[in-house]
mmCIF file of C-alpha atoms and ligand atoms in Angstrom:
data_model
loop_
_atom_site.group_PDB
_atom_site.id
_atom_site.type_symbol
_atom_site.label_atom_id
_atom_site.label_comp_id
_atom_site.label_asym_id
_atom_site.label_seq_id
_atom_site.Cartn_x
_atom_site.Cartn_y
_atom_site.Cartn_z
ATOM 1 C CA MET U 1 0.000 0.000 0.000
ATOM 2 C CA SER U 2 1.300 3.457 -0.905
ATOM 3 C CA ASP U 3 2.359 5.678 1.988
ATOM 4 C CA THR U 4 1.605 8.805 -0.074
ATOM 5 C CA LEU U 5 -1.322 10.847 1.253
ATOM 6 C CA LEU U 6 -1.115 13.816 -1.112
ATOM 7 C CA SER U 7 0.380 13.879 -4.577
ATOM 8 C CA VAL U 8 0.775 17.046 -6.610
ATOM 9 C CA GLN U 9 1.728 16.658 -10.281
ATOM 10 C CA GLY U 10 2.487 19.506 -12.687
ATOM 11 C CA LEU U 11 0.509 21.995 -10.584
ATOM 12 C CA THR U 12 0.305 25.303 -12.429
ATOM 13 C CA ARG U 13 -1.637 28.483 -11.762
ATOM 14 C CA HIS U 14 -1.678 31.560 -13.975
ATOM 15 C CA PHE U 15 -3.273 34.856 -12.977
ATOM 16 C CA ASP U 16 -4.471 37.244 -15.664
ATOM 17 C CA VAL U 17 -2.908 40.577 -14.656
ATOM 18 C CA SER U 18 -3.754 42.512 -17.842
ATOM 19 C CA LYS U 19 -4.547 46.127 -17.021
ATOM 20 C CA PRO U 20 -7.920 47.206 -18.361
ATOM 21 C CA TRP U 21 -7.670 50.391 -20.429
ATOM 22 C CA LEU U 22 -10.939 52.275 -20.501
ATOM 23 C CA ASN U 23 -13.471 49.777 -21.813
ATOM 24 C CA ARG U 24 -11.185 48.287 -24.414
ATOM 25 C CA VAL U 25 -11.393 44.512 -24.676
ATOM 26 C CA ILE U 26 -7.888 43.132 -24.319
ATOM 27 C CA GLU U 27 -7.098 40.680 -27.096
ATOM 28 C CA ARG U 28 -5.855 37.265 -26.074
ATOM 29 C CA ASP U 29 -2.345 37.929 -27.454
ATOM 30 C CA ASP U 30 -2.046 41.181 -25.487
ATOM 31 C CA ARG U 31 -2.933 39.656 -22.162
ATOM 32 C CA GLN U 32 -0.334 39.472 -19.402
ATOM 33 C CA TYR U 33 -0.126 36.510 -17.086
ATOM 34 C CA LEU U 34 1.614 35.960 -13.803
ATOM 35 C CA THR U 35 2.572 32.343 -13.221
ATOM 36 C CA ALA U 36 2.424 31.845 -9.458
ATOM 37 C CA SER U 37 2.968 28.086 -9.647
ATOM 38 C CA ASP U 38 4.752 26.516 -12.602
ATOM 39 C CA ASP U 39 4.684 22.742 -13.116
ATOM 40 C CA VAL U 40 5.164 21.928 -9.420
ATOM 41 C CA SER U 41 5.255 18.239 -8.410
ATOM 42 C CA PHE U 42 5.773 16.637 -5.005
ATOM 43 C CA ASP U 43 4.362 13.900 -2.761
ATOM 44 C CA ILE U 44 3.553 14.093 0.940
ATOM 45 C CA ARG U 45 3.734 10.861 2.927
ATOM 46 C CA LYS U 46 1.270 9.877 5.624
ATOM 47 C CA GLY U 47 2.283 11.210 9.039
ATOM 48 C CA GLU U 48 5.073 13.511 7.864
ATOM 49 C CA THR U 49 5.493 17.271 7.812
ATOM 50 C CA PHE U 50 6.427 18.521 4.373
ATOM 51 C CA ALA U 51 7.427 22.185 4.242
ATOM 52 C CA LEU U 52 7.385 24.597 1.321
ATOM 53 C CA VAL U 53 9.826 27.483 1.726
ATOM 54 C CA GLY U 54 10.801 30.447 -0.399
ATOM 55 C CA GLU U 55 10.857 34.212 -0.435
ATOM 56 C CA SER U 56 7.720 36.299 -0.715
ATOM 57 C CA GLY U 57 6.160 35.756 -4.156
ATOM 58 C CA SER U 58 7.597 32.254 -4.575
ATOM 59 C CA GLY U 59 4.110 30.727 -4.902
ATOM 60 C CA LYS U 60 3.892 28.944 -1.524
ATOM 61 C CA SER U 61 0.467 30.249 -0.540
ATOM 62 C CA THR U 62 -0.967 29.834 -4.057
ATOM 63 C CA ILE U 63 -0.032 26.142 -3.955
ATOM 64 C CA ALA U 64 -1.550 25.788 -0.465
ATOM 65 C CA LYS U 65 -4.806 27.394 -1.625
ATOM 66 C CA MET U 66 -5.027 25.075 -4.650
ATOM 67 C CA ILE U 67 -4.499 22.042 -2.425
ATOM 68 C CA VAL U 68 -7.365 22.947 -0.087
ATOM 69 C CA GLY U 69 -9.640 23.887 -2.988
ATOM 70 C CA LEU U 70 -9.682 27.678 -2.461
ATOM 71 C CA LEU U 71 -8.128 28.210 -5.906
ATOM 72 C CA GLU U 72 -8.580 26.150 -9.041
ATOM 73 C CA PRO U 73 -5.363 25.060 -10.803
ATOM 74 C CA SER U 74 -4.770 26.211 -14.398
ATOM 75 C CA ALA U 75 -3.153 22.819 -15.057
ATOM 76 C CA GLY U 76 -1.936 19.779 -13.210
ATOM 77 C CA GLU U 77 -3.446 17.284 -10.827
ATOM 78 C CA ILE U 78 -3.834 16.936 -7.061
ATOM 79 C CA ARG U 79 -4.497 13.435 -5.713
ATOM 80 C CA PHE U 80 -5.557 12.917 -2.106
ATOM 81 C CA ASP U 81 -5.270 9.373 -0.789
ATOM 82 C CA GLY U 82 -5.121 8.098 -4.366
ATOM 83 C CA LYS U 83 -8.196 10.019 -5.617
ATOM 84 C CA ALA U 84 -7.951 12.930 -8.040
ATOM 85 C CA MET U 85 -9.506 16.106 -6.643
ATOM 86 C CA ASP U 86 -12.333 17.049 -8.975
ATOM 87 C CA PHE U 87 -12.941 20.763 -8.487
ATOM 88 C CA ALA U 88 -16.013 20.652 -10.714
ATOM 89 C CA SER U 89 -17.758 18.116 -8.489
ATOM 90 C CA GLY U 90 -19.187 19.830 -5.410
ATOM 91 C CA ALA U 91 -20.218 16.541 -3.774
ATOM 92 C CA ALA U 92 -16.810 14.901 -4.227
ATOM 93 C CA MET U 93 -15.004 17.985 -2.931
ATOM 94 C CA ARG U 94 -17.296 18.170 0.108
ATOM 95 C CA THR U 95 -16.400 14.603 1.079
ATOM 96 C CA LEU U 96 -12.710 15.306 0.672
ATOM 97 C CA ARG U 97 -12.901 18.640 2.488
ATOM 98 C CA ARG U 98 -13.724 16.970 5.791
ATOM 99 C CA ARG U 99 -10.429 15.119 5.564
ATOM 100 C CA PHE U 100 -8.234 18.177 5.142
ATOM 101 C CA GLN U 101 -8.211 21.519 6.905
ATOM 102 C CA MET U 102 -6.178 24.713 6.902
ATOM 103 C CA ILE U 103 -4.673 26.848 9.672
ATOM 104 C CA PHE U 104 -4.120 30.435 8.578
ATOM 105 C CA GLN U 105 -1.442 32.968 9.452
ATOM 106 C CA ASP U 106 -3.673 35.436 11.250
ATOM 107 C CA PRO U 107 -5.915 33.707 13.802
ATOM 108 C CA PHE U 108 -7.916 36.887 14.397
ATOM 109 C CA ALA U 109 -8.881 37.229 10.730
ATOM 110 C CA SER U 110 -9.715 33.526 10.405
ATOM 111 C CA LEU U 111 -12.151 33.460 13.365
ATOM 112 C CA ASN U 112 -15.559 35.105 13.021
ATOM 113 C CA PRO U 113 -15.478 37.883 15.685
ATOM 114 C CA ARG U 114 -19.275 37.782 16.157
ATOM 115 C CA TRP U 115 -19.416 34.082 16.962
ATOM 116 C CA ARG U 116 -18.705 32.490 20.320
ATOM 117 C CA VAL U 117 -15.726 30.174 20.347
ATOM 118 C CA GLY U 118 -17.996 27.164 20.902
ATOM 119 C CA ASP U 119 -19.937 27.923 17.701
ATOM 120 C CA ILE U 120 -16.736 28.516 15.730
ATOM 121 C CA ILE U 121 -15.411 25.083 16.689
ATOM 122 C CA ALA U 122 -18.793 23.361 16.336
ATOM 123 C CA GLU U 123 -19.439 24.625 12.795
ATOM 124 C CA PRO U 124 -17.423 21.935 10.930
ATOM 125 C CA ILE U 125 -18.942 19.232 13.173
ATOM 126 C CA ARG U 126 -22.434 20.389 12.173
ATOM 127 C CA THR U 127 -21.528 20.996 8.509
ATOM 128 C CA PHE U 128 -20.235 17.464 8.068
ATOM 129 C CA GLY U 129 -22.960 15.933 10.268
ATOM 130 C CA LEU U 130 -20.443 14.265 12.570
ATOM 131 C CA MET U 131 -22.476 14.637 15.798
ATOM 132 C CA ARG U 132 -25.796 15.919 17.110
ATOM 133 C CA GLY U 133 -27.242 17.751 20.127
ATOM 134 C CA GLU U 134 -25.364 17.744 23.424
ATOM 135 C CA GLU U 135 -22.634 15.545 21.966
ATOM 136 C CA ILE U 136 -21.395 18.571 20.007
ATOM 137 C CA GLY U 137 -20.969 20.694 23.142
ATOM 138 C CA ARG U 138 -19.004 17.915 24.854
ATOM 139 C CA GLU U 139 -16.768 17.532 21.791
ATOM 140 C CA VAL U 140 -16.112 21.293 21.675
ATOM 141 C CA GLY U 141 -15.071 21.236 25.358
ATOM 142 C CA ARG U 142 -12.814 18.250 24.728
ATOM 143 C CA LEU U 143 -11.139 19.945 21.747
ATOM 144 C CA LEU U 144 -10.547 23.140 23.741
ATOM 145 C CA GLU U 145 -8.803 21.079 26.419
ATOM 146 C CA VAL U 146 -6.782 19.190 23.789
ATOM 147 C CA VAL U 147 -5.318 22.514 22.580
ATOM 148 C CA GLY U 148 -4.557 23.728 26.116
ATOM 149 C CA LEU U 149 -7.639 25.896 26.785
ATOM 150 C CA SER U 150 -10.622 25.262 29.046
ATOM 151 C CA ALA U 151 -14.075 23.930 28.143
ATOM 152 C CA ALA U 152 -15.540 27.100 29.716
ATOM 153 C CA ASP U 153 -13.813 29.168 27.005
ATOM 154 C CA ALA U 154 -16.502 27.992 24.556
ATOM 155 C CA ALA U 155 -18.786 30.780 25.842
ATOM 156 C CA LYS U 156 -16.304 33.584 25.078
ATOM 157 C CA PHE U 157 -15.657 35.610 21.929
ATOM 158 C CA PRO U 158 -12.327 35.610 19.994
ATOM 159 C CA HIS U 159 -11.409 39.157 21.118
ATOM 160 C CA GLU U 160 -11.223 37.936 24.725
ATOM 161 C CA PHE U 161 -8.111 35.883 23.911
ATOM 162 C CA SER U 162 -4.450 36.599 23.184
ATOM 163 C CA GLY U 163 -2.937 35.905 19.746
ATOM 164 C CA GLY U 164 -1.503 32.562 20.854
ATOM 165 C CA GLN U 165 -4.821 31.503 22.420
ATOM 166 C CA ARG U 166 -6.674 32.481 19.232
ATOM 167 C CA GLN U 167 -4.333 30.282 17.210
ATOM 168 C CA ARG U 168 -5.136 27.438 19.654
ATOM 169 C CA ILE U 169 -8.850 28.026 18.926
ATOM 170 C CA ALA U 170 -8.116 27.947 15.173
ATOM 171 C CA ILE U 171 -6.306 24.631 15.667
ATOM 172 C CA ALA U 172 -9.249 23.221 17.687
ATOM 173 C CA ARG U 173 -11.584 24.238 14.863
ATOM 174 C CA ALA U 174 -9.299 22.594 12.301
ATOM 175 C CA LEU U 175 -9.306 19.381 14.361
ATOM 176 C CA SER U 176 -13.094 19.337 14.773
ATOM 177 C CA SER U 177 -13.781 17.697 11.396
ATOM 178 C CA ARG U 178 -11.314 14.908 12.320
ATOM 179 C CA PRO U 179 -8.981 15.650 9.418
ATOM 180 C CA GLU U 180 -6.001 13.561 8.336
ATOM 181 C CA PHE U 181 -4.186 16.395 6.615
ATOM 182 C CA ILE U 182 -3.719 20.024 7.674
ATOM 183 C CA VAL U 183 -2.198 22.825 5.611
ATOM 184 C CA CYS U 184 -0.487 25.236 8.013
ATOM 185 C CA ASP U 185 0.073 28.580 6.241
ATOM 186 C CA GLU U 186 2.657 30.568 8.250
ATOM 187 C CA PRO U 187 0.940 29.397 11.476
ATOM 188 C CA THR U 188 3.163 31.358 13.868
ATOM 189 C CA SER U 189 4.378 34.354 11.875
ATOM 190 C CA ALA U 190 1.707 36.690 13.321
ATOM 191 C CA LEU U 191 2.522 35.656 16.909
ATOM 192 C CA ASP U 192 4.978 36.981 19.500
ATOM 193 C CA VAL U 193 8.258 35.103 19.490
ATOM 194 C CA SER U 194 7.567 34.001 23.060
ATOM 195 C CA VAL U 195 4.468 32.011 22.058
ATOM 196 C CA GLN U 196 5.649 30.710 18.675
ATOM 197 C CA ALA U 197 7.475 27.743 20.206
ATOM 198 C CA GLN U 198 4.420 26.814 22.324
ATOM 199 C CA ILE U 199 2.190 26.658 19.241
ATOM 200 C CA LEU U 200 4.759 24.682 17.234
ATOM 201 C CA ASN U 201 5.180 22.200 20.099
ATOM 202 C CA LEU U 202 1.397 21.866 20.373
ATOM 203 C CA MET U 203 1.209 21.133 16.626
ATOM 204 C CA ARG U 204 3.858 18.428 16.957
ATOM 205 C CA ASP U 205 2.089 16.837 19.937
ATOM 206 C CA LEU U 206 -1.214 16.821 18.046
ATOM 207 C CA GLN U 207 0.469 15.290 15.015
ATOM 208 C CA ASP U 208 1.623 12.363 17.174
ATOM 209 C CA GLU U 209 -1.685 12.047 19.008
ATOM 210 C CA PHE U 210 -3.961 12.143 15.943
ATOM 211 C CA GLY U 211 -1.605 10.775 13.260
ATOM 212 C CA LEU U 212 -1.825 14.018 11.290
ATOM 213 C CA THR U 213 0.033 14.889 8.104
ATOM 214 C CA TYR U 214 1.080 18.532 7.682
ATOM 215 C CA LEU U 215 1.947 20.744 4.752
ATOM 216 C CA LEU U 216 3.791 23.644 6.372
ATOM 217 C CA ILE U 217 4.102 26.901 4.453
ATOM 218 C CA SER U 218 6.738 29.199 5.907
ATOM 219 C CA HIS U 219 9.408 31.740 5.060
ATOM 220 C CA ASP U 220 11.001 31.126 8.486
ATOM 221 C CA LEU U 221 13.720 28.500 8.140
ATOM 222 C CA SER U 222 14.065 28.099 11.917
ATOM 223 C CA VAL U 223 10.393 27.072 12.103
ATOM 224 C CA VAL U 224 10.830 24.762 9.122
ATOM 225 C CA ARG U 225 13.871 23.072 10.661
ATOM 226 C CA HIS U 226 12.020 22.551 13.955
ATOM 227 C CA MET U 227 8.940 21.023 12.316
ATOM 228 C CA SER U 228 9.706 19.298 9.009
ATOM 229 C CA ASN U 229 10.694 15.866 7.785
ATOM 230 C CA ARG U 230 11.123 16.970 4.170
ATOM 231 C CA ILE U 231 11.352 20.364 2.522
ATOM 232 C CA GLY U 232 10.593 21.777 -0.929
ATOM 233 C CA VAL U 233 12.284 25.035 -1.932
ATOM 234 C CA LEU U 234 10.345 27.307 -4.293
ATOM 235 C CA TYR U 235 11.717 30.082 -6.454
ATOM 236 C CA LEU U 236 9.417 32.146 -8.670
ATOM 237 C CA GLY U 237 6.758 29.447 -8.679
ATOM 238 C CA ARG U 238 9.120 26.559 -9.496
ATOM 239 C CA LEU U 239 10.328 23.846 -7.158
ATOM 240 C CA VAL U 240 14.123 24.070 -7.306
ATOM 241 C CA GLU U 241 15.015 21.528 -4.595
ATOM 242 C CA VAL U 242 13.334 18.824 -2.507
ATOM 243 C CA ALA U 243 15.274 17.040 0.239
ATOM 244 C CA ASP U 244 15.077 15.464 3.665
ATOM 245 C CA ALA U 245 15.166 18.281 6.221
ATOM 246 C CA LYS U 246 18.430 17.194 7.818
ATOM 247 C CA ARG U 247 20.142 16.865 4.470
ATOM 248 C CA LEU U 248 18.855 20.193 3.194
ATOM 249 C CA PHE U 249 20.294 22.038 6.176
ATOM 250 C CA THR U 250 23.649 20.257 6.100
ATOM 251 C CA ASP U 251 24.223 19.782 2.375
ATOM 252 C CA PRO U 252 22.014 22.036 0.238
ATOM 253 C CA GLN U 253 22.391 21.258 -3.460
ATOM 254 C CA HIS U 254 20.815 24.245 -5.191
ATOM 255 C CA PRO U 255 22.565 27.640 -5.112
ATOM 256 C CA TYR U 256 19.274 29.315 -4.144
ATOM 257 C CA THR U 257 18.843 26.991 -1.156
ATOM 258 C CA ARG U 258 22.375 27.888 -0.058
ATOM 259 C CA MET U 259 21.570 31.562 -0.368
ATOM 260 C CA LEU U 260 18.383 31.165 1.698
ATOM 261 C CA LEU U 261 20.212 29.290 4.462
ATOM 262 C CA ASP U 262 23.073 31.759 4.477
ATOM 263 C CA ALA U 263 20.653 34.636 4.988
ATOM 264 C CA VAL U 264 19.872 33.275 8.475
ATOM 265 C CA PRO U 265 22.952 33.724 10.697
ATOM 266 C CA ASP U 266 21.980 30.914 13.100
ATOM 267 C CA LEU U 267 21.644 28.457 10.232
ATOM 268 C CA ALA U 268 24.785 29.347 8.251
ATOM 269 C CA LEU U 269 26.834 26.208 7.835
ATOM 270 C CA SER U 270 29.908 26.214 10.011
ATOM 271 C CA GLY U 271 33.263 26.263 8.230
ATOM 272 C CA ARG U 272 31.752 27.546 4.981
ATOM 273 C CA ARG U 273 32.074 31.044 3.672
ATOM 274 C CA ARG U 274 28.593 32.512 3.410
ATOM 275 C CA THR U 275 27.130 33.376 0.029
ATOM 276 C CA PRO U 276 25.763 36.904 0.337
ATOM 277 C CA VAL U 277 22.110 37.333 -0.586
ATOM 278 C CA THR U 278 22.237 39.400 -3.729
ATOM 279 C CA GLY U 279 19.653 40.955 -6.018
ATOM 280 C CA GLU U 280 15.915 40.925 -5.803
ATOM 281 C CA VAL U 281 13.336 38.406 -6.910
ATOM 282 C CA PRO U 282 12.634 39.287 -10.594
ATOM 283 C CA ASN U 283 9.239 40.424 -11.801
ATOM 284 C CA PRO U 284 7.147 37.227 -11.971
ATOM 285 C CA ILE U 285 5.125 38.645 -14.892
ATOM 286 C CA ASN U 286 8.272 38.667 -16.985
ATOM 287 C CA PRO U 287 10.637 36.081 -15.447
ATOM 288 C CA PRO U 288 14.191 35.702 -16.784
ATOM 289 C CA PRO U 289 14.645 33.068 -19.520
ATOM 290 C CA GLY U 290 16.463 29.822 -18.780
ATOM 291 C CA CYS U 291 17.019 29.319 -15.060
ATOM 292 C CA ALA U 292 14.927 32.046 -13.396
ATOM 293 C CA PHE U 293 17.563 32.311 -10.653
ATOM 294 C CA HIS U 294 20.403 33.135 -13.058
ATOM 295 C CA PRO U 295 20.492 36.946 -12.465
ATOM 296 C CA ARG U 296 21.266 36.282 -8.773
ATOM 297 C CA CYS U 297 23.301 33.104 -9.005
ATOM 298 C CA PRO U 298 27.040 33.255 -8.157
ATOM 299 C CA HIS U 299 27.619 30.123 -10.309
ATOM 300 C CA VAL U 300 25.780 31.270 -13.456
ATOM 301 C CA MET U 301 27.012 29.716 -16.736
ATOM 302 C CA PRO U 302 26.103 30.612 -20.343
ATOM 303 C CA GLU U 303 23.536 27.790 -20.656
ATOM 304 C CA CYS U 304 21.760 28.981 -17.488
ATOM 305 C CA ARG U 305 20.596 32.085 -19.363
ATOM 306 C CA GLN U 306 18.882 30.015 -22.070
ATOM 307 C CA ILE U 307 17.964 26.543 -20.857
ATOM 308 C CA GLN U 308 15.614 25.879 -17.970
ATOM 309 C CA PRO U 309 17.129 23.116 -15.804
ATOM 310 C CA HIS U 310 15.040 20.017 -15.078
ATOM 311 C CA SER U 311 14.866 18.354 -11.683
ATOM 312 C CA ILE U 312 17.305 15.493 -11.330
ATOM 313 C CA PRO U 313 17.656 13.027 -8.432
ATOM 314 C CA THR U 314 19.901 13.912 -5.488
ATOM 315 C CA ALA U 315 20.797 11.911 -2.364
ATOM 316 C CA THR U 316 17.392 12.398 -0.706
ATOM 317 C CA GLY U 317 15.250 14.202 -3.279
ATOM 318 C CA THR U 318 15.656 16.302 -6.399
ATOM 319 C CA ALA U 319 17.187 19.595 -7.499
ATOM 320 C CA ALA U 320 16.996 21.628 -10.713
ATOM 321 C CA CYS U 321 20.376 23.154 -11.555
ATOM 322 C CA HIS U 322 22.737 22.725 -14.518
ATOM 323 C CA LEU U 323 25.663 22.395 -12.129
ATOM 324 C CA LEU U 324 24.351 19.136 -10.730
ATOM 325 C CA GLY U 325 25.173 17.239 -13.887
ATOM 326 C CA GLN U 326 28.742 18.440 -13.464
ATOM 327 C CA GLY U 327 28.976 17.998 -9.666
ATOM 328 C CA ALA U 328 27.269 20.327 -7.197
ATOM 329 C CA PRO U 329 28.853 23.672 -6.353
ATOM 330 C CA ARG U 330 31.444 22.941 -3.728
ATOM 331 C CA ALA U 331 31.266 24.684 -0.387
ATOM 332 C CA GLN U 332 33.944 27.339 -0.181
ATOM 333 C CA GLN U 333 36.105 27.003 2.900
ATOM 334 C CA GLY U 334 36.348 30.286 4.773
HETATM 335 FE FE1 LIG Q 1 22.788 28.932 -10.945
HETATM 336 FE FE2 LIG Q 1 22.762 27.958 -13.414
HETATM 337 FE FE3 LIG Q 1 22.152 26.391 -11.374
HETATM 338 FE FE4 LIG Q 1 20.473 28.302 -12.137
HETATM 339 S S1 LIG Q 1 21.067 26.506 -13.328
HETATM 340 S S2 LIG Q 1 21.053 27.821 -10.083
HETATM 341 S S3 LIG Q 1 21.909 29.912 -12.737
HETATM 342 S S4 LIG Q 1 24.131 27.357 -11.784
#
């Protein structure tokens, strides 16, 4: 039996960003598109945490939204537990939706301020018809205790809680439909540093207790290192490296991964001269030809400007860089 819970193949999403000019109809050839996700493929195994990392605009959140059905892909396929997600079929998506949930970055924005906490957590239970009557109230109390709050908190409103407590409520709500898979989109980036670790530890405990599988979206490599089993690195909508977490942090293969790690002083690899972060992410509406990273890459070669590299196997995953066929860029000794 396959241990893959979620499989993403060739996932692509274009956004039409053509600027309307008066009431002129923009011809098809004149339209401008932004490709937020470009032919992205990866698998997530049951019970693991797979992280997607990359700078702002790399396509992380677009991919997360497509996976939970908030955005329809322009191309590609998402399979959950072996079944293709059919966005056109409301009934099929409803069945699948119970099995996956999402935790958002800002717990205040994701909780209805006019609803009591008990109703917020009970909503998925009612929507999916999982329980009835007094059973629902007992389940809400149990979930609040599971996330470190009290059953009595069900009667309060979201504004009566701190940011960390609100994220605990959001997690209790996510758990209420008994999901197997949770997409965590920057789950701690809106929280004080002092409570970030508590929420991350809670998420890990819940993963063990309920056998959950996580897709973690984050720009914070310290969070990713603390939480993940495997990591995918995105650059301008393309997956440039996938590797086991340990391997990625000790032996990154792609020059962009090295640059990302070197930008975090605590994570810089000891004994290696750091590669300075240079340049800006190019305009995604008009990305550079060839390898999109070539304007910033310290190892750029003539072919990088013309030919887009394909992913090739590495020790624990894949990476897309022309250097890999010739031996990975060697760490410079400082
Ligand atoms: Fe750098 Fe070329 Fe590799 Fe792109 S393909 S990361 S430009 S060496």
